[in-house]
mmCIF file with all atom_site columns, C-alpha atoms in Angstrom:
data_model
loop_
_atom_site.group_PDB
_atom_site.id
_atom_site.type_symbol
_atom_site.label_atom_id
_atom_site.label_alt_id
_atom_site.label_comp_id
_atom_site.label_asym_id
_atom_site.label_entity_id
_atom_site.label_seq_id
_atom_site.pdbx_PDB_ins_code
_atom_site.Cartn_x
_atom_site.Cartn_y
_atom_site.Cartn_z
_atom_site.occupancy
_atom_site.B_iso_or_equiv
_atom_site.pdbx_formal_charge
_atom_site.auth_seq_id
_atom_site.auth_comp_id
_atom_site.auth_asym_id
_atom_site.auth_atom_id
_atom_site.pdbx_PDB_model_num
ATOM 1   C CA . MET A 1 1   ? 33.962  -14.831 -2.929  1.00 0.00 ? 339 MET A CA 1
ATOM 2   C CA . THR A 1 2   ? 34.449  -11.062 -3.383  1.00 0.00 ? 340 THR A CA 1
ATOM 3   C CA . ILE A 1 3   ? 33.294  -11.143 -6.991  1.00 0.00 ? 341 ILE A CA 1
ATOM 4   C CA . LEU A 1 4   ? 29.601  -12.628 -6.179  1.00 0.00 ? 342 LEU A CA 1
ATOM 5   C CA . ILE A 1 5   ? 29.334  -10.459 -3.312  1.00 0.00 ? 343 ILE A CA 1
ATOM 6   C CA . THR A 1 6   ? 30.045  -7.763  -5.664  1.00 0.00 ? 344 THR A CA 1
ATOM 7   C CA . VAL A 1 7   ? 27.198  -9.220  -8.005  1.00 0.00 ? 345 VAL A CA 1
ATOM 8   C CA . LEU A 1 8   ? 25.222  -9.823  -5.301  1.00 0.00 ? 346 LEU A CA 1
ATOM 9   C CA . PHE A 1 9   ? 25.059  -5.989  -4.072  1.00 0.00 ? 347 PHE A CA 1
ATOM 10  C CA . THR A 1 10  ? 25.150  -4.796  -7.286  1.00 0.00 ? 348 THR A CA 1
ATOM 11  C CA . VAL A 1 11  ? 21.964  -6.423  -8.600  1.00 0.00 ? 349 VAL A CA 1
ATOM 12  C CA . LEU A 1 12  ? 20.206  -5.261  -5.005  1.00 0.00 ? 350 LEU A CA 1
ATOM 13  C CA . PHE A 1 13  ? 20.994  -1.846  -5.644  1.00 0.00 ? 351 PHE A CA 1
ATOM 14  C CA . ILE A 1 14  ? 19.389  -1.882  -9.204  1.00 0.00 ? 352 ILE A CA 1
ATOM 15  C CA . ILE A 1 15  ? 16.524  -3.692  -7.575  1.00 0.00 ? 353 ILE A CA 1
ATOM 16  C CA . GLY A 1 16  ? 16.467  -1.422  -4.754  1.00 0.00 ? 354 GLY A CA 1
ATOM 17  C CA . ASN A 1 17  ? 16.734  1.940   -7.033  1.00 0.00 ? 355 ASN A CA 1
ATOM 18  C CA . TYR A 1 18  ? 13.755  0.585   -9.014  1.00 0.00 ? 356 TYR A CA 1
ATOM 19  C CA . TYR A 1 19  ? 11.331  -0.182  -6.880  1.00 0.00 ? 357 TYR A CA 1
ATOM 20  C CA . LEU A 1 20  ? 11.719  3.196   -5.423  1.00 0.00 ? 358 LEU A CA 1
ATOM 21  C CA . ILE A 1 21  ? 11.519  5.434   -8.647  1.00 0.00 ? 359 ILE A CA 1
ATOM 22  C CA . ARG A 1 22  ? 8.737   3.109   -9.995  1.00 0.00 ? 360 ARG A CA 1
ATOM 23  C CA . ASN A 1 23  ? 6.867   3.837   -6.290  1.00 0.00 ? 361 ASN A CA 1
ATOM 24  C CA . LEU A 1 24  ? 7.462   7.610   -6.398  1.00 0.00 ? 362 LEU A CA 1
ATOM 25  C CA . VAL A 1 25  ? 6.267   7.556   -10.413 1.00 0.00 ? 363 VAL A CA 1
ATOM 26  C CA . ASN A 1 26  ? 2.885   5.275   -9.460  1.00 0.00 ? 364 ASN A CA 1
ATOM 27  C CA . LEU A 1 27  ? 2.635   7.739   -6.752  1.00 0.00 ? 365 LEU A CA 1
ATOM 28  C CA . LYS A 1 28  ? 2.740   10.903  -8.919  1.00 0.00 ? 366 LYS A CA 1
ATOM 29  C CA . MET A 1 29  ? 0.595   9.217   -11.429 1.00 0.00 ? 367 MET A CA 1
ATOM 30  C CA . ALA A 1 30  ? -2.277  8.172   -8.862  1.00 0.00 ? 368 ALA A CA 1
ATOM 31  C CA . ALA A 1 31  ? -2.327  11.376  -7.461  1.00 0.00 ? 369 ALA A CA 1
ATOM 32  C CA . ASP A 1 32  ? -3.260  13.083  -11.343 1.00 0.00 ? 370 ASP A CA 1
ATOM 33  C CA . ALA A 1 33  ? -5.611  10.551  -11.908 1.00 0.00 ? 371 ALA A CA 1
ATOM 34  C CA . SER A 1 34  ? -7.412  10.706  -8.331  1.00 0.00 ? 372 SER A CA 1
ATOM 35  C CA . LYS A 1 35  ? -9.071  14.353  -9.639  1.00 0.00 ? 373 LYS A CA 1
ATOM 36  C CA . ALA A 1 36  ? -11.323 12.324  -11.449 1.00 0.00 ? 374 ALA A CA 1
ATOM 37  C CA . ALA A 1 37  ? -12.278 10.241  -8.775  1.00 0.00 ? 375 ALA A CA 1
ATOM 38  C CA . LEU A 1 38  ? -16.236 8.516   -8.797  1.00 0.00 ? 376 LEU A CA 1
ATOM 39  C CA . TYR A 1 39  ? -15.698 7.608   -5.299  1.00 0.00 ? 377 TYR A CA 1
ATOM 40  C CA . PRO A 1 40  ? -14.273 9.121   -2.419  1.00 0.00 ? 378 PRO A CA 1
ATOM 41  C CA . ILE A 1 41  ? -15.446 12.729  -3.254  1.00 0.00 ? 379 ILE A CA 1
ATOM 42  C CA . THR A 1 42  ? -17.107 14.642  -0.070  1.00 0.00 ? 380 THR A CA 1
ATOM 43  C CA . GLU A 1 43  ? -15.419 15.318  2.945   1.00 0.00 ? 381 GLU A CA 1
ATOM 44  C CA . SER A 1 44  ? -17.723 12.964  4.803   1.00 0.00 ? 382 SER A CA 1
ATOM 45  C CA . GLU A 1 45  ? -16.547 10.162  2.296   1.00 0.00 ? 383 GLU A CA 1
ATOM 46  C CA . PHE A 1 46  ? -12.774 10.666  3.049   1.00 0.00 ? 384 PHE A CA 1
ATOM 47  C CA . ASP A 1 47  ? -13.605 10.199  6.679   1.00 0.00 ? 385 ASP A CA 1
ATOM 48  C CA . GLY A 1 48  ? -15.179 7.036   6.453   1.00 0.00 ? 386 GLY A CA 1
ATOM 49  C CA . ILE A 1 49  ? -12.060 5.168   5.059   1.00 0.00 ? 387 ILE A CA 1
ATOM 50  C CA . ILE A 1 50  ? -9.898  3.929   7.929   1.00 0.00 ? 388 ILE A CA 1
ATOM 51  C CA . ILE A 1 51  ? -6.480  3.207   7.001   1.00 0.00 ? 389 ILE A CA 1
ATOM 52  C CA . PRO A 1 52  ? -4.904  0.546   8.349   1.00 0.00 ? 390 PRO A CA 1
ATOM 53  C CA . ASN A 1 53  ? -2.000  -0.153  10.761  1.00 0.00 ? 391 ASN A CA 1
ATOM 54  C CA . GLU A 1 54  ? -2.374  3.987   12.106  1.00 0.00 ? 392 GLU A CA 1
ATOM 55  C CA . TRP A 1 55  ? -5.949  3.237   11.893  1.00 0.00 ? 393 TRP A CA 1
ATOM 56  C CA . LYS A 1 56  ? -6.721  7.025   10.595  1.00 0.00 ? 394 LYS A CA 1
ATOM 57  C CA . GLN A 1 57  ? -9.011  8.469   8.220   1.00 0.00 ? 395 GLN A CA 1
ATOM 58  C CA . MET A 1 58  ? -8.344  8.647   3.889   1.00 0.00 ? 396 MET A CA 1
ATOM 59  C CA . GLU A 1 59  ? -6.582  11.609  2.604   1.00 0.00 ? 397 GLU A CA 1
ATOM 60  C CA . PRO A 1 60  ? -6.979  13.362  -0.809  1.00 0.00 ? 398 PRO A CA 1
ATOM 61  C CA . ILE A 1 61  ? -3.794  12.077  -2.192  1.00 0.00 ? 399 ILE A CA 1
ATOM 62  C CA . THR A 1 62  ? -2.387  15.427  -3.895  1.00 0.00 ? 400 THR A CA 1
ATOM 63  C CA . LYS A 1 63  ? 1.325   16.537  -4.306  1.00 0.00 ? 401 LYS A CA 1
ATOM 64  C CA . LYS A 1 64  ? 0.515   18.752  -1.355  1.00 0.00 ? 402 LYS A CA 1
ATOM 65  C CA . THR A 1 65  ? -0.161  16.294  1.398   1.00 0.00 ? 403 THR A CA 1
ATOM 66  C CA . LYS A 1 66  ? 2.354   15.117  4.313   1.00 0.00 ? 404 LYS A CA 1
ATOM 67  C CA . SER A 1 67  ? 2.140   11.237  3.201   1.00 0.00 ? 405 SER A CA 1
ATOM 68  C CA . TYR A 1 68  ? 2.757   12.576  -0.620  1.00 0.00 ? 406 TYR A CA 1
ATOM 69  C CA . ARG A 1 69  ? 6.232   14.696  0.741   1.00 0.00 ? 407 ARG A CA 1
ATOM 70  C CA . TYR A 1 70  ? 6.798   11.556  2.821   1.00 0.00 ? 408 TYR A CA 1
ATOM 71  C CA . VAL A 1 71  ? 6.915   9.293   -0.063  1.00 0.00 ? 409 VAL A CA 1
ATOM 72  C CA . LYS A 1 72  ? 9.032   12.025  -2.329  1.00 0.00 ? 410 LYS A CA 1
ATOM 73  C CA . TRP A 1 73  ? 11.676  13.302  0.003   1.00 0.00 ? 411 TRP A CA 1
ATOM 74  C CA . GLY A 1 74  ? 12.304  9.808   1.196   1.00 0.00 ? 412 GLY A CA 1
ATOM 75  C CA . THR A 1 75  ? 12.492  8.329   -1.777  1.00 0.00 ? 413 THR A CA 1
ATOM 76  C CA . ILE A 1 76  ? 15.775  10.280  -2.628  1.00 0.00 ? 414 ILE A CA 1
ATOM 77  C CA . ALA A 1 77  ? 17.065  10.003  0.829   1.00 0.00 ? 415 ALA A CA 1
ATOM 78  C CA . SER A 1 78  ? 17.158  6.517   0.696   1.00 0.00 ? 416 SER A CA 1
ATOM 79  C CA . LEU A 1 79  ? 18.449  6.180   -2.982  1.00 0.00 ? 417 LEU A CA 1
ATOM 80  C CA . GLY A 1 80  ? 21.092  8.399   -1.048  1.00 0.00 ? 418 GLY A CA 1
ATOM 81  C CA . LEU A 1 81  ? 21.691  5.546   1.162   1.00 0.00 ? 419 LEU A CA 1
ATOM 82  C CA . LEU A 1 82  ? 21.521  2.550   -0.885  1.00 0.00 ? 420 LEU A CA 1
ATOM 83  C CA . THR A 1 83  ? 23.903  4.462   -3.069  1.00 0.00 ? 421 THR A CA 1
ATOM 84  C CA . ILE A 1 84  ? 26.456  5.280   0.258   1.00 0.00 ? 422 ILE A CA 1
ATOM 85  C CA . LEU A 1 85  ? 26.121  1.374   1.462   1.00 0.00 ? 423 LEU A CA 1
ATOM 86  C CA . LEU A 1 86  ? 26.791  -0.238  -2.161  1.00 0.00 ? 424 LEU A CA 1
ATOM 87  C CA . VAL A 1 87  ? 30.098  1.971   -2.242  1.00 0.00 ? 425 VAL A CA 1
ATOM 88  C CA . MET A 1 88  ? 30.978  0.865   1.158   1.00 0.00 ? 426 MET A CA 1
ATOM 89  C CA . VAL A 1 89  ? 30.521  -2.526  0.515   1.00 0.00 ? 427 VAL A CA 1
ATOM 90  C CA . LEU A 1 90  ? 32.607  -2.689  -2.978  1.00 0.00 ? 428 LEU A CA 1
ATOM 91  C CA . THR A 1 91  ? 35.174  -0.050  -1.224  1.00 0.00 ? 429 THR A CA 1
ATOM 92  C CA . THR A 1 92  ? 35.883  -1.144  2.040   1.00 0.00 ? 430 THR A CA 1
ATOM 93  C CA . ASP A 1 93  ? 35.399  -4.506  4.472   1.00 0.00 ? 431 ASP A CA 1
ATOM 94  C CA . TRP A 1 94  ? 33.719  -2.236  7.216   1.00 0.00 ? 432 TRP A CA 1
ATOM 95  C CA . PHE A 1 95  ? 31.009  -5.154  7.314   1.00 0.00 ? 433 PHE A CA 1
ATOM 96  C CA . GLY A 1 96  ? 32.870  -8.067  7.691   1.00 0.00 ? 434 GLY A CA 1
ATOM 97  C CA . SER A 1 97  ? 31.349  -11.339 6.923   1.00 0.00 ? 435 SER A CA 1
ATOM 98  C CA . SER A 1 98  ? 27.928  -9.664  8.398   1.00 0.00 ? 436 SER A CA 1
ATOM 99  C CA . TYR A 1 99  ? 26.513  -9.442  4.478   1.00 0.00 ? 437 TYR A CA 1
ATOM 100 C CA . PHE A 1 100 ? 23.148  -11.468 5.231   1.00 0.00 ? 438 PHE A CA 1
ATOM 101 C CA . SER A 1 101 ? 22.279  -8.531  7.794   1.00 0.00 ? 439 SER A CA 1
ATOM 102 C CA . LEU A 1 102 ? 23.257  -6.237  5.186   1.00 0.00 ? 440 LEU A CA 1
ATOM 103 C CA . ALA A 1 103 ? 20.957  -7.592  1.944   1.00 0.00 ? 441 ALA A CA 1
ATOM 104 C CA . TYR A 1 104 ? 18.456  -7.185  4.848   1.00 0.00 ? 442 TYR A CA 1
ATOM 105 C CA . LEU A 1 105 ? 19.085  -3.651  5.318   1.00 0.00 ? 443 LEU A CA 1
ATOM 106 C CA . PHE A 1 106 ? 19.195  -2.912  1.539   1.00 0.00 ? 444 PHE A CA 1
ATOM 107 C CA . PHE A 1 107 ? 15.492  -4.494  1.962   1.00 0.00 ? 445 PHE A CA 1
ATOM 108 C CA . ILE A 1 108 ? 14.012  -2.725  4.875   1.00 0.00 ? 446 ILE A CA 1
ATOM 109 C CA . ILE A 1 109 ? 15.197  0.598   3.192   1.00 0.00 ? 447 ILE A CA 1
ATOM 110 C CA . MET A 1 110 ? 13.504  -0.192  -0.221  1.00 0.00 ? 448 MET A CA 1
ATOM 111 C CA . LYS A 1 111 ? 10.271  -1.034  2.178   1.00 0.00 ? 449 LYS A CA 1
ATOM 112 C CA . SER A 1 112 ? 10.091  1.559   4.208   1.00 0.00 ? 450 SER A CA 1
ATOM 113 C CA . VAL A 1 113 ? 8.679   4.697   1.715   1.00 0.00 ? 451 VAL A CA 1
ATOM 114 C CA . ARG A 1 114 ? 5.774   3.692   1.336   1.00 0.00 ? 452 ARG A CA 1
ATOM 115 C CA . HIS A 1 115 ? 2.342   5.664   1.080   1.00 0.00 ? 453 HIS A CA 1
ATOM 116 C CA . ARG A 1 116 ? 0.073   5.350   4.287   1.00 0.00 ? 454 ARG A CA 1
ATOM 117 C CA . GLY A 1 117 ? -2.852  3.763   2.631   1.00 0.00 ? 455 GLY A CA 1
ATOM 118 C CA . ASN A 1 118 ? -6.069  5.098   0.282   1.00 0.00 ? 456 ASN A CA 1
ATOM 119 C CA . LEU A 1 119 ? -8.549  3.656   -1.864  1.00 0.00 ? 457 LEU A CA 1
ATOM 120 C CA . PHE A 1 120 ? -9.895  5.918   -5.172  1.00 0.00 ? 458 PHE A CA 1
ATOM 121 C CA . ILE A 1 121 ? -12.945 4.148   -7.284  1.00 0.00 ? 459 ILE A CA 1
ATOM 122 C CA . LEU A 1 122 ? -11.748 5.536   -10.682 1.00 0.00 ? 460 LEU A CA 1
ATOM 123 C CA . PRO A 1 123 ? -14.344 5.684   -14.098 1.00 0.00 ? 461 PRO A CA 1
ATOM 124 C CA . LYS A 1 124 ? -11.232 2.709   -15.390 1.00 0.00 ? 462 LYS A CA 1
ATOM 125 C CA . GLY A 1 125 ? -9.487  1.047   -12.125 1.00 0.00 ? 463 GLY A CA 1
ATOM 126 C CA . ILE A 1 126 ? -8.605  1.989   -8.621  1.00 0.00 ? 464 ILE A CA 1
ATOM 127 C CA . ILE A 1 127 ? -5.962  3.395   -6.966  1.00 0.00 ? 465 ILE A CA 1
ATOM 128 C CA . LEU A 1 128 ? -4.734  1.506   -4.165  1.00 0.00 ? 466 LEU A CA 1
ATOM 129 C CA . ASN A 1 129 ? -2.154  2.518   -1.834  1.00 0.00 ? 467 ASN A CA 1
ATOM 130 C CA . GLY A 1 130 ? -1.389  4.554   -3.953  1.00 0.00 ? 468 GLY A CA 1
ATOM 131 C CA . LYS A 1 131 ? -0.778  2.670   -7.228  1.00 0.00 ? 469 LYS A CA 1
ATOM 132 C CA . LEU A 1 132 ? -3.420  2.657   -10.493 1.00 0.00 ? 470 LEU A CA 1
ATOM 133 C CA . VAL A 1 133 ? -5.188  -0.904  -10.678 1.00 0.00 ? 471 VAL A CA 1
ATOM 134 C CA . SER A 1 134 ? -7.004  -1.424  -13.688 1.00 0.00 ? 472 SER A CA 1
ATOM 135 C CA . TYR A 1 135 ? -9.468  -3.526  -13.427 1.00 0.00 ? 473 TYR A CA 1
ATOM 136 C CA . ASN A 1 136 ? -8.751  -6.434  -15.112 1.00 0.00 ? 474 ASN A CA 1
ATOM 137 C CA . GLN A 1 137 ? -6.040  -7.228  -12.922 1.00 0.00 ? 475 GLN A CA 1
ATOM 138 C CA . ILE A 1 138 ? -8.245  -7.528  -10.031 1.00 0.00 ? 476 ILE A CA 1
ATOM 139 C CA . LYS A 1 139 ? -9.300  -10.835 -8.830  1.00 0.00 ? 477 LYS A CA 1
ATOM 140 C CA . HIS A 1 140 ? -12.432 -10.232 -6.734  1.00 0.00 ? 478 HIS A CA 1
ATOM 141 C CA . TYR A 1 141 ? -12.806 -8.132  -3.920  1.00 0.00 ? 479 TYR A CA 1
ATOM 142 C CA . GLU A 1 142 ? -13.979 -9.947  -0.580  1.00 0.00 ? 480 GLU A CA 1
ATOM 143 C CA . THR A 1 143 ? -15.751 -7.869  2.855   1.00 0.00 ? 481 THR A CA 1
ATOM 144 C CA . GLU A 1 144 ? -15.993 -8.677  6.249   1.00 0.00 ? 482 GLU A CA 1
ATOM 145 C CA . GLN A 1 145 ? -17.908 -7.112  9.148   1.00 0.00 ? 483 GLN A CA 1
ATOM 146 C CA . ILE A 1 146 ? -15.734 -6.641  12.022  1.00 0.00 ? 484 ILE A CA 1
ATOM 147 C CA . VAL A 1 147 ? -17.948 -7.502  14.748  1.00 0.00 ? 485 VAL A CA 1
ATOM 148 C CA . ARG A 1 148 ? -16.230 -9.191  18.664  1.00 0.00 ? 486 ARG A CA 1
ATOM 149 C CA . TRP A 1 149 ? -13.792 -11.591 17.748  1.00 0.00 ? 487 TRP A CA 1
ATOM 150 C CA . HIS A 1 150 ? -12.913 -10.492 14.221  1.00 0.00 ? 488 HIS A CA 1
ATOM 151 C CA . ALA A 1 151 ? -8.925  -10.114 14.158  1.00 0.00 ? 489 ALA A CA 1
ATOM 152 C CA . LEU A 1 152 ? -9.311  -6.403  13.761  1.00 0.00 ? 490 LEU A CA 1
ATOM 153 C CA . TYR A 1 153 ? -12.180 -5.975  16.736  1.00 0.00 ? 491 TYR A CA 1
ATOM 154 C CA . GLY A 1 154 ? -10.815 -3.334  19.567  1.00 0.00 ? 492 GLY A CA 1
ATOM 155 C CA . LEU A 1 155 ? -7.637  -2.626  17.730  1.00 0.00 ? 493 LEU A CA 1
ATOM 156 C CA . ASP A 1 156 ? -8.918  0.821   17.271  1.00 0.00 ? 494 ASP A CA 1
ATOM 157 C CA . GLU A 1 157 ? -12.368 1.928   18.156  1.00 0.00 ? 495 GLU A CA 1
ATOM 158 C CA . LYS A 1 158 ? -13.241 3.523   14.650  1.00 0.00 ? 496 LYS A CA 1
ATOM 159 C CA . VAL A 1 159 ? -12.628 0.015   13.263  1.00 0.00 ? 497 VAL A CA 1
ATOM 160 C CA . ASN A 1 160 ? -15.383 -1.927  15.492  1.00 0.00 ? 498 ASN A CA 1
ATOM 161 C CA . ASN A 1 161 ? -18.325 -2.979  13.532  1.00 0.00 ? 499 ASN A CA 1
ATOM 162 C CA . ALA A 1 162 ? -17.188 -1.515  10.409  1.00 0.00 ? 500 ALA A CA 1
ATOM 163 C CA . PHE A 1 163 ? -16.224 -3.027  7.362   1.00 0.00 ? 501 PHE A CA 1
ATOM 164 C CA . LYS A 1 164 ? -12.881 -4.419  5.458   1.00 0.00 ? 502 LYS A CA 1
ATOM 165 C CA . LEU A 1 165 ? -13.042 -4.158  2.654   1.00 0.00 ? 503 LEU A CA 1
ATOM 166 C CA . THR A 1 166 ? -9.440  -6.757  0.522   1.00 0.00 ? 504 THR A CA 1
ATOM 167 C CA . PHE A 1 167 ? -8.537  -6.301  -2.626  1.00 0.00 ? 505 PHE A CA 1
ATOM 168 C CA . ARG A 1 168 ? -7.258  -9.780  -4.426  1.00 0.00 ? 506 ARG A CA 1
ATOM 169 C CA . LEU A 1 169 ? -5.304  -9.303  -7.195  1.00 0.00 ? 507 LEU A CA 1
ATOM 170 C CA . LYS A 1 170 ? -3.295  -11.151 -10.030 1.00 0.00 ? 508 LYS A CA 1
ATOM 171 C CA . ARG A 1 171 ? 0.038   -11.558 -10.424 1.00 0.00 ? 509 ARG A CA 1
ATOM 172 C CA . THR A 1 172 ? 1.372   -10.565 -6.759  1.00 0.00 ? 510 THR A CA 1
ATOM 173 C CA . ILE A 1 173 ? 2.952   -11.978 -3.826  1.00 0.00 ? 511 ILE A CA 1
ATOM 174 C CA . PHE A 1 174 ? 2.448   -9.891  -1.421  1.00 0.00 ? 512 PHE A CA 1
ATOM 175 C CA . ASP A 1 175 ? -0.706  -9.961  1.347   1.00 0.00 ? 513 ASP A CA 1
ATOM 176 C CA . PRO A 1 176 ? -3.645  -8.428  -0.223  1.00 0.00 ? 514 PRO A CA 1
ATOM 177 C CA . PRO A 1 177 ? -4.177  -4.851  0.192   1.00 0.00 ? 515 PRO A CA 1
ATOM 178 C CA . PHE A 1 178 ? -7.435  -4.032  2.778   1.00 0.00 ? 516 PHE A CA 1
ATOM 179 C CA . ILE A 1 179 ? -9.035  -0.743  3.619   1.00 0.00 ? 517 ILE A CA 1
ATOM 180 C CA . VAL A 1 180 ? -11.874 -0.213  6.377   1.00 0.00 ? 518 VAL A CA 1
ATOM 181 C CA . VAL A 1 181 ? -15.332 1.235   5.825   1.00 0.00 ? 519 VAL A CA 1
ATOM 182 C CA . LYS A 1 182 ? -17.046 2.442   8.970   1.00 0.00 ? 520 LYS A CA 1
ATOM 183 C CA . ASN A 1 183 ? -20.918 3.036   8.082   1.00 0.00 ? 521 ASN A CA 1
ATOM 184 C CA . VAL A 1 184 ? -23.039 0.719   5.929   1.00 0.00 ? 522 VAL A CA 1
ATOM 185 C CA . GLU A 1 185 ? -24.384 3.560   3.366   1.00 0.00 ? 523 GLU A CA 1
ATOM 186 C CA . GLN A 1 186 ? -20.867 3.951   2.210   1.00 0.00 ? 524 GLN A CA 1
ATOM 187 C CA . PHE A 1 187 ? -19.902 -0.063  2.523   1.00 0.00 ? 525 PHE A CA 1
ATOM 188 C CA . GLU A 1 188 ? -23.127 -0.332  -0.053  1.00 0.00 ? 526 GLU A CA 1
ATOM 189 C CA . HIS A 1 189 ? -22.023 2.635   -2.153  1.00 0.00 ? 527 HIS A CA 1
ATOM 190 C CA . ILE A 1 190 ? -18.578 1.385   -2.638  1.00 0.00 ? 528 ILE A CA 1
ATOM 191 C CA . ASN A 1 191 ? -20.360 -1.633  -3.668  1.00 0.00 ? 529 ASN A CA 1
ATOM 192 C CA . GLY A 1 192 ? -22.267 -0.593  -6.271  1.00 0.00 ? 530 GLY A CA 1
ATOM 193 C CA . LEU A 1 193 ? -19.705 1.645   -8.047  1.00 0.00 ? 531 LEU A CA 1
ATOM 194 C CA . LEU A 1 194 ? -17.459 -2.008  -8.355  1.00 0.00 ? 532 LEU A CA 1
ATOM 195 C CA . HIS A 1 195 ? -20.816 -3.682  -9.124  1.00 0.00 ? 533 HIS A CA 1
ATOM 196 C CA . GLN A 1 196 ? -21.019 -1.842  -12.106 1.00 0.00 ? 534 GLN A CA 1
ATOM 197 C CA . LYS A 1 197 ? -17.822 -2.071  -13.267 1.00 0.00 ? 535 LYS A CA 1
ATOM 198 C CA . GLY A 1 198 ? -17.917 -5.644  -13.197 1.00 0.00 ? 536 GLY A CA 1
ATOM 199 C CA . VAL A 1 199 ? -15.904 -6.506  -10.157 1.00 0.00 ? 537 VAL A CA 1
ATOM 200 C CA . LYS A 1 200 ? -16.092 -10.116 -8.555  1.00 0.00 ? 538 LYS A CA 1
ATOM 201 C CA . PHE A 1 201 ? -17.580 -9.777  -5.024  1.00 0.00 ? 539 PHE A CA 1
ATOM 202 C CA . LYS A 1 202 ? -16.766 -12.513 -2.460  1.00 0.00 ? 540 LYS A CA 1
ATOM 203 C CA . GLN A 1 203 ? -18.544 -12.344 0.914   1.00 0.00 ? 541 GLN A CA 1
ATOM 204 C CA . ASN A 1 204 ? -16.869 -13.635 3.897   1.00 0.00 ? 542 ASN A CA 1
ATOM 205 C CA . SER A 1 205 ? -17.768 -14.964 7.476   1.00 0.00 ? 543 SER A CA 1
ATOM 206 C CA . PRO A 1 206 ? -17.274 -12.401 9.911   1.00 0.00 ? 544 PRO A CA 1
ATOM 207 C CA . ASN A 1 207 ? -14.994 -14.679 12.060  1.00 0.00 ? 545 ASN A CA 1
ATOM 208 C CA . ARG A 1 208 ? -12.587 -15.494 9.572   1.00 0.00 ? 546 ARG A CA 1
ATOM 209 C CA . GLY A 1 209 ? -10.360 -12.824 11.125  1.00 0.00 ? 547 GLY A CA 1
ATOM 210 C CA . ALA A 1 210 ? -7.676  -10.580 9.339   1.00 0.00 ? 548 ALA A CA 1
#
C-alpha cells in the first residue's frame, strides 16, 4: 500500500508541476502574441468584453497587469506547496488514511492559478483565457443573446441583453470557454473577423441557458 501511495502522489506531483508550468508558459506566449491582435485594440473594445464569474471588463494581457502577476507568483507558490505536500506524504504519516482528501487538495492547488480570462483575435488564431488557440483547433463558436429567462440574465447588469460567445474546441474534455460581448456593434465585428478566418458559426436559442 505504501508503494502504491508513493507512486500515486509522485505521479500527481509530476502532473501538477507540468500543468502549472505549461499554464505559465502559455500565458507568456499569449502576452507576446497579443501585441499583434486584430481585436480588441481600442479601450472601448476592451470595455465591451465581459469576463465570466467576476463580470468585469477585459484587460490587456501584459506582464505588468495584476492578473498576469497573480499567475506568475501563484505558480511559484503552488509549485513550492506541491513539493512540501509530496515530501510530507512520503516521509511522514501526518495525513493518516485521508489520502483521497489530499489528492483532491493537489487538484485544487493545480486549478487555483488561473488567468481571469480574455479573448483576442489574431491573424492565425485566438487567445482564449490566456492560451493560444489556432483556428483549426476550433470546432465552431456559438452565440446567444442574454435576454430574460437566460441562465446568465440578472447575474450582473452588464450582461443583461448582451451576447454570450462560446467556443467549442477540438480535443478537450473541459467545459467550453465563453465570454460576454456587451453591444451588438462589437458582436457583429467579432462575428465578421471569425467568419473571415473560416471559423464555423452556430446560432443557439436565447433560452438555452449557460
